[in-house]
Coordinates of C-alpha atoms (C1' of nucleotides) in Angstrom, one line a residue:
Chain A
M9 CA 207.2 90.8 101.7
S10 CA 209.3 91.0 98.6
R11 CA 211.4 88.1 97.4
R12 CA 213.1 89.1 94.3
N13 CA 216.7 90.3 94.3
T14 CA 217.0 93.7 92.5
V15 CA 219.9 95.9 92.0
Q16 CA 218.1 98.5 94.0
K17 CA 217.6 96.2 97.0
S18 CA 221.1 95.0 97.1
T19 CA 222.6 98.4 96.7
I20 CA 220.5 99.7 99.6
L21 CA 221.6 96.9 101.8
K22 CA 225.3 97.2 100.8
N23 CA 225.1 100.9 101.5
L24 CA 223.7 100.5 104.9
Q25 CA 226.3 97.8 105.8
E26 CA 229.2 99.9 104.6
R27 CA 228.4 103.0 106.6
C28 CA 228.8 103.4 110.4
D29 CA 226.1 106.0 110.9
H30 CA 222.3 105.7 111.3
P31 CA 220.9 107.2 108.2
S32 CA 217.2 108.1 107.4
A33 CA 215.6 106.8 104.2
L34 CA 216.4 110.1 102.6
D35 CA 220.1 109.8 103.6
V36 CA 220.3 106.4 102.0
Y37 CA 218.5 107.7 98.9
H38 CA 221.0 110.6 98.4
S39 CA 223.9 108.2 99.1
I40 CA 223.0 105.7 96.4
K41 CA 222.0 108.3 93.8
S42 CA 225.5 108.3 92.2
E43 CA 225.4 104.6 91.8
L44 CA 221.7 104.4 90.8
P45 CA 220.7 107.8 89.4
Q46 CA 217.3 106.6 88.5
V47 CA 216.3 105.2 91.9
S48 CA 213.3 106.7 93.5
L49 CA 212.7 107.6 97.2
A50 CA 209.6 105.3 97.2
T51 CA 211.8 102.3 96.3
V52 CA 214.2 103.1 99.1
Y53 CA 211.4 103.2 101.6
R54 CA 209.9 99.9 100.3
N55 CA 213.3 98.1 100.4
L56 CA 214.2 99.4 103.8
E57 CA 210.9 98.2 105.2
D58 CA 211.5 94.8 103.6
L59 CA 215.0 94.5 104.8
S60 CA 214.0 95.3 108.3
Q61 CA 211.2 92.9 108.3
Q62 CA 213.6 90.2 107.1
G63 CA 215.9 91.2 110.0
K64 CA 218.7 92.2 107.6
V65 CA 218.7 95.9 108.9
R66 CA 217.5 97.5 112.2
K67 CA 214.8 100.1 112.3
L68 CA 215.7 102.6 115.0
D69 CA 213.5 104.3 117.5
T70 CA 215.2 107.7 117.8
L71 CA 213.8 110.6 119.7
D72 CA 213.0 112.8 116.8
D73 CA 210.3 111.6 114.4
I74 CA 212.5 110.4 111.7
T75 CA 212.9 106.7 111.1
R76 CA 216.6 105.8 111.0
F77 CA 218.2 102.5 110.0
D78 CA 221.2 100.5 111.1
G79 CA 223.1 98.1 109.0
N80 CA 224.6 96.6 112.1
I81 CA 222.3 94.0 113.4
S82 CA 224.4 92.7 116.2
P83 CA 222.9 93.4 119.6
H84 CA 223.7 96.9 120.9
S85 CA 222.0 100.1 122.0
H86 CA 222.2 103.7 121.0
V87 CA 223.0 107.1 122.7
I88 CA 221.4 110.2 121.3
C89 CA 222.7 113.6 121.9
S90 CA 219.9 115.6 123.3
H91 CA 221.4 118.8 121.8
C92 CA 222.4 118.0 118.2
G93 CA 220.6 114.7 117.7
A94 CA 223.9 112.7 116.9
I95 CA 223.5 109.0 117.4
E96 CA 226.3 106.6 118.4
D97 CA 226.4 103.0 119.2
I98 CA 226.8 101.7 122.7
A99 CA 227.8 98.3 123.9
P100 CA 224.9 95.9 124.6
V101 CA 223.7 95.9 128.2
N102 CA 222.5 92.8 129.9
S103 CA 218.8 93.3 130.3
D104 CA 217.8 89.9 131.7
L105 CA 217.5 91.1 135.2
M106 CA 215.6 94.2 134.3
L107 CA 213.3 92.1 132.2
K108 CA 212.5 89.8 135.1
E109 CA 212.0 92.7 137.3
A110 CA 209.6 94.4 135.0
Q111 CA 207.7 91.1 134.3
K112 CA 206.9 90.8 137.9
N113 CA 204.6 93.8 137.8
S114 CA 203.0 93.5 134.5
L115 CA 200.3 91.4 132.9
F116 CA 202.0 91.7 129.5
A117 CA 204.3 89.0 128.3
I118 CA 207.3 91.1 128.0
R119 CA 209.6 90.0 125.2
E120 CA 212.2 92.8 124.9
I121 CA 213.5 96.1 126.2
E122 CA 214.6 98.9 123.9
F123 CA 217.0 101.2 125.7
V124 CA 217.4 104.7 124.4
F125 CA 220.2 106.5 126.2
S126 CA 220.4 110.2 125.8
G127 CA 222.9 112.8 126.9
L128 CA 225.4 115.2 125.3
C129 CA 227.8 114.1 122.7
P130 CA 231.5 115.2 123.1
N131 CA 231.0 118.3 120.8
C132 CA 227.9 119.6 122.5
H133 CA 229.3 118.8 126.0
I134 CA 232.3 121.0 125.3
S135 CA 230.4 124.0 124.0
N136 CA 227.8 123.9 126.8
Chain B
M1 CA 206.6 129.3 126.4
S2 CA 203.0 130.3 127.2
R3 CA 202.1 132.1 130.4
R4 CA 198.5 132.8 130.3
N5 CA 195.9 130.5 131.7
T6 CA 193.2 129.8 129.1
V7 CA 190.1 127.6 129.3
Q8 CA 191.6 125.5 126.5
K9 CA 194.9 124.9 128.4
S10 CA 193.3 123.9 131.6
T11 CA 190.7 121.7 130.1
I12 CA 193.4 119.8 128.1
L13 CA 195.5 119.3 131.3
K14 CA 192.5 118.2 133.3
N15 CA 191.5 115.8 130.6
L16 CA 195.0 114.2 130.5
Q17 CA 195.1 114.0 134.3
E18 CA 191.8 112.3 134.6
R19 CA 192.4 109.5 132.1
C20 CA 194.6 106.5 132.6
D21 CA 195.5 105.8 129.1
H22 CA 198.1 107.4 126.8
P23 CA 196.2 109.5 124.2
S24 CA 197.5 111.1 121.1
A25 CA 196.7 114.8 120.5
L26 CA 193.8 113.7 118.3
D27 CA 192.4 111.6 121.1
V28 CA 192.5 114.5 123.5
Y29 CA 190.9 116.7 120.9
H30 CA 187.9 114.4 120.4
S31 CA 187.7 113.9 124.1
I32 CA 187.3 117.6 125.0
K33 CA 185.1 118.4 122.0
S34 CA 181.9 118.0 124.1
E35 CA 183.2 120.4 126.7
L36 CA 184.7 122.9 124.2
P37 CA 182.9 122.5 120.9
Q38 CA 184.9 125.2 119.3
V39 CA 188.4 124.0 120.2
S40 CA 190.8 123.4 117.3
L41 CA 193.4 120.6 116.9
A42 CA 196.1 123.2 116.5
T43 CA 195.3 124.5 119.9
V44 CA 195.5 121.0 121.4
Y45 CA 198.9 120.5 119.8
R46 CA 200.2 123.9 121.0
N47 CA 199.0 123.3 124.6
L48 CA 200.3 119.8 124.8
E49 CA 203.7 121.0 123.7
D50 CA 203.5 123.7 126.3
L51 CA 202.4 121.5 129.0
S52 CA 205.1 119.0 128.2
Q53 CA 207.8 121.7 128.3
Q54 CA 206.5 122.9 131.6
G55 CA 206.8 119.3 132.8
K56 CA 203.1 119.0 133.6
V57 CA 202.5 116.2 131.2
R58 CA 204.9 113.7 129.7
K59 CA 205.5 113.2 125.9
L60 CA 205.8 109.5 125.2
D61 CA 208.2 107.9 122.8
T62 CA 206.2 104.9 121.5
L63 CA 207.1 102.6 118.7
D64 CA 204.6 103.9 116.3
D65 CA 205.1 107.3 114.9
I66 CA 202.3 109.0 116.7
T67 CA 203.2 111.2 119.7
R68 CA 201.2 110.2 122.8
F69 CA 200.9 112.0 126.1
D70 CA 200.7 111.0 129.7
G71 CA 199.1 113.0 132.5
N72 CA 200.9 110.9 135.1
I73 CA 204.4 112.5 135.5
S74 CA 205.6 110.3 138.4
P75 CA 208.5 108.2 137.2
H76 CA 207.5 105.0 135.5
S77 CA 208.1 103.2 132.3
H78 CA 205.8 101.7 129.6
V79 CA 205.2 98.4 128.0
I80 CA 203.8 98.4 124.4
C81 CA 202.0 95.4 122.9
S82 CA 203.9 94.6 119.7
H83 CA 200.8 93.1 118.3
C84 CA 198.0 95.6 119.0
G85 CA 199.9 98.7 120.2
A86 CA 198.3 98.8 123.6
I87 CA 200.3 100.8 126.1
E88 CA 200.4 100.1 129.9
D89 CA 202.4 101.6 132.7
I90 CA 205.1 99.7 134.4
A91 CA 206.8 100.3 137.8
P92 CA 209.8 102.4 137.6
V93 CA 213.1 100.5 137.3
N94 CA 216.4 101.5 138.9
S95 CA 218.6 102.7 136.1
D96 CA 221.7 104.0 138.0
L97 CA 223.7 100.8 137.6
M98 CA 222.8 100.6 133.9
L99 CA 223.7 104.3 133.4
K100 CA 227.1 103.8 135.0
E101 CA 227.7 100.7 132.9
A102 CA 226.7 102.4 129.7
Q103 CA 228.9 105.5 130.6
K104 CA 232.0 103.4 130.8
N105 CA 231.9 102.7 127.1
S106 CA 230.7 106.0 125.7
L107 CA 232.2 109.4 125.1
F108 CA 228.7 111.0 125.5
A109 CA 227.8 112.6 128.8
I110 CA 224.8 110.2 129.4
R111 CA 222.0 111.9 131.2
E112 CA 219.1 109.5 131.1
I113 CA 217.8 106.3 129.8
E114 CA 214.3 105.7 128.3
F115 CA 213.1 102.1 128.5
V116 CA 210.6 100.9 126.1
F117 CA 209.4 97.5 127.0
S118 CA 207.5 95.5 124.4
G119 CA 205.7 92.2 124.4
L120 CA 202.2 90.9 124.1
C121 CA 199.3 92.3 126.1
P122 CA 197.0 89.8 127.9
N123 CA 194.5 89.8 125.0
C124 CA 196.9 89.3 122.2
H125 CA 198.8 86.8 124.3
I126 CA 195.7 84.5 124.6
S127 CA 194.8 84.7 121.0
N128 CA 198.3 84.0 119.7
Chain C
dT11 C1' 195.0 148.4 126.4
dT12 C1' 198.3 145.0 125.2
dC13 C1' 199.9 141.2 123.2
dA14 C1' 199.6 136.0 124.1
dT15 C1' 196.4 132.7 122.5
dT16 C1' 192.9 131.1 119.6
dG17 C1' 190.4 129.0 115.4
dC18 C1' 190.8 128.4 110.8
dA19 C1' 192.9 127.0 106.8
dA20 C1' 196.8 126.2 104.4
dA21 C1' 201.4 124.5 104.4
dG22 C1' 205.0 121.2 105.7
dG23 C1' 207.6 117.0 106.1
dG24 C1' 208.1 112.2 106.3
dT25 C1' 206.1 108.1 104.4
dT26 C1' 202.8 105.5 101.6
dT27 C1' 200.1 104.2 97.5
dG28 C1' 198.1 103.8 92.5
dC29 C1' 199.5 103.0 88.3
dA30 C1' 201.7 101.6 84.0
dG31 C1' 205.9 100.2 82.3
dG32 C1' 210.1 97.3 83.1
dG33 C1' 212.7 93.4 84.5
dC34 C1' 213.6 89.1 87.6
dG35 C1' 212.9 84.2 87.9
Chain D
dC11 C1' 205.9 85.1 80.0
dG12 C1' 203.9 86.0 84.5
dC13 C1' 203.8 89.1 87.9
dC14 C1' 206.8 91.4 91.3
dC15 C1' 209.2 95.6 91.6
dT16 C1' 210.2 100.1 90.0
dG17 C1' 209.8 105.1 89.1
dC18 C1' 206.7 108.8 89.1
dA19 C1' 203.4 111.7 91.0
dA20 C1' 199.8 112.2 93.9
dA21 C1' 197.9 111.1 98.2
dC22 C1' 198.2 110.6 103.3
dC23 C1' 198.8 111.6 108.0
dC24 C1' 200.5 114.0 111.7
dT25 C1' 202.0 118.2 113.1
dT26 C1' 203.1 123.1 112.4
dT27 C1' 202.4 127.8 111.0
dG28 C1' 200.4 132.5 109.2
dC29 C1' 196.9 135.4 110.1
dA30 C1' 193.2 138.1 111.8
dA31 C1' 190.2 138.0 115.7
dT32 C1' 189.7 137.1 120.6
dG33 C1' 190.3 137.5 125.3
dA34 C1' 193.5 137.2 129.7
dA35 C1' 196.0 140.3 132.7

DNA sequence: TTCATTGCAAAGGGTTTGCAGGGCG
DNA sequence: CGCCCTGCAAACCCTTTGCAATGAA
């Protein structure tokens, strides 16, 4: 795990915290290019991995196979539009009951539940 | 979507239905190699995609970036060991309430929830 | 016979890694 | 001044695709 503060790392974190969407590594890369023209994609990947291991950003488990990141680390879930892939935040749901219920029937020591809600976003809902 | 029945397709489906784990395309490929020495990985991928679109197998959304498949299409969720990646079935949970709750706070027309439980499997639990 | 499906190999797309130079502590 | 981090390019890995041959209906 990296320890040093670099311009790259802080710029990436700041970028993620300032935006309200759920960008991929490539999105972040393009987004900080104007500020750091020399930055490389590899550095973005490395720092996003670091930051997520440090708990400073969240790594999202979306339904496509692209890893997305979230600068908002307060507890909340996500809804994904099954038509266009749009992702929105959703208020945190209380999962204690569900966790207990699941634990009853499993030998695993269950620690957490990740909810991935899916449906149609307003735009796709209208046009379908 | 494919229509013809081929030895490859039925062998792949049979393999998936006979096993109790959650194999990747490559796992299935290796597993049917003895029965169909000439089969290619591409065919396995194509047929798994077909079968999942036909609803005959389930495509799993695991936490690693490998797509896994499940020959058991009855409703149930999965627990993933955060240490070794082992996957086990878990009894289906009633999500109606949670769906309604989530819908209250979202403009999306929410259609379904995917639960991904994670924790430690018995083996990793003991040795940690 | 027709044309969907196959096997093969090459391409694709996201992510990771080796390396030498650069810069944080 | 040591060595972590960067940029670059190449490597990786899973998955998809183009194409000619094959085989199901």
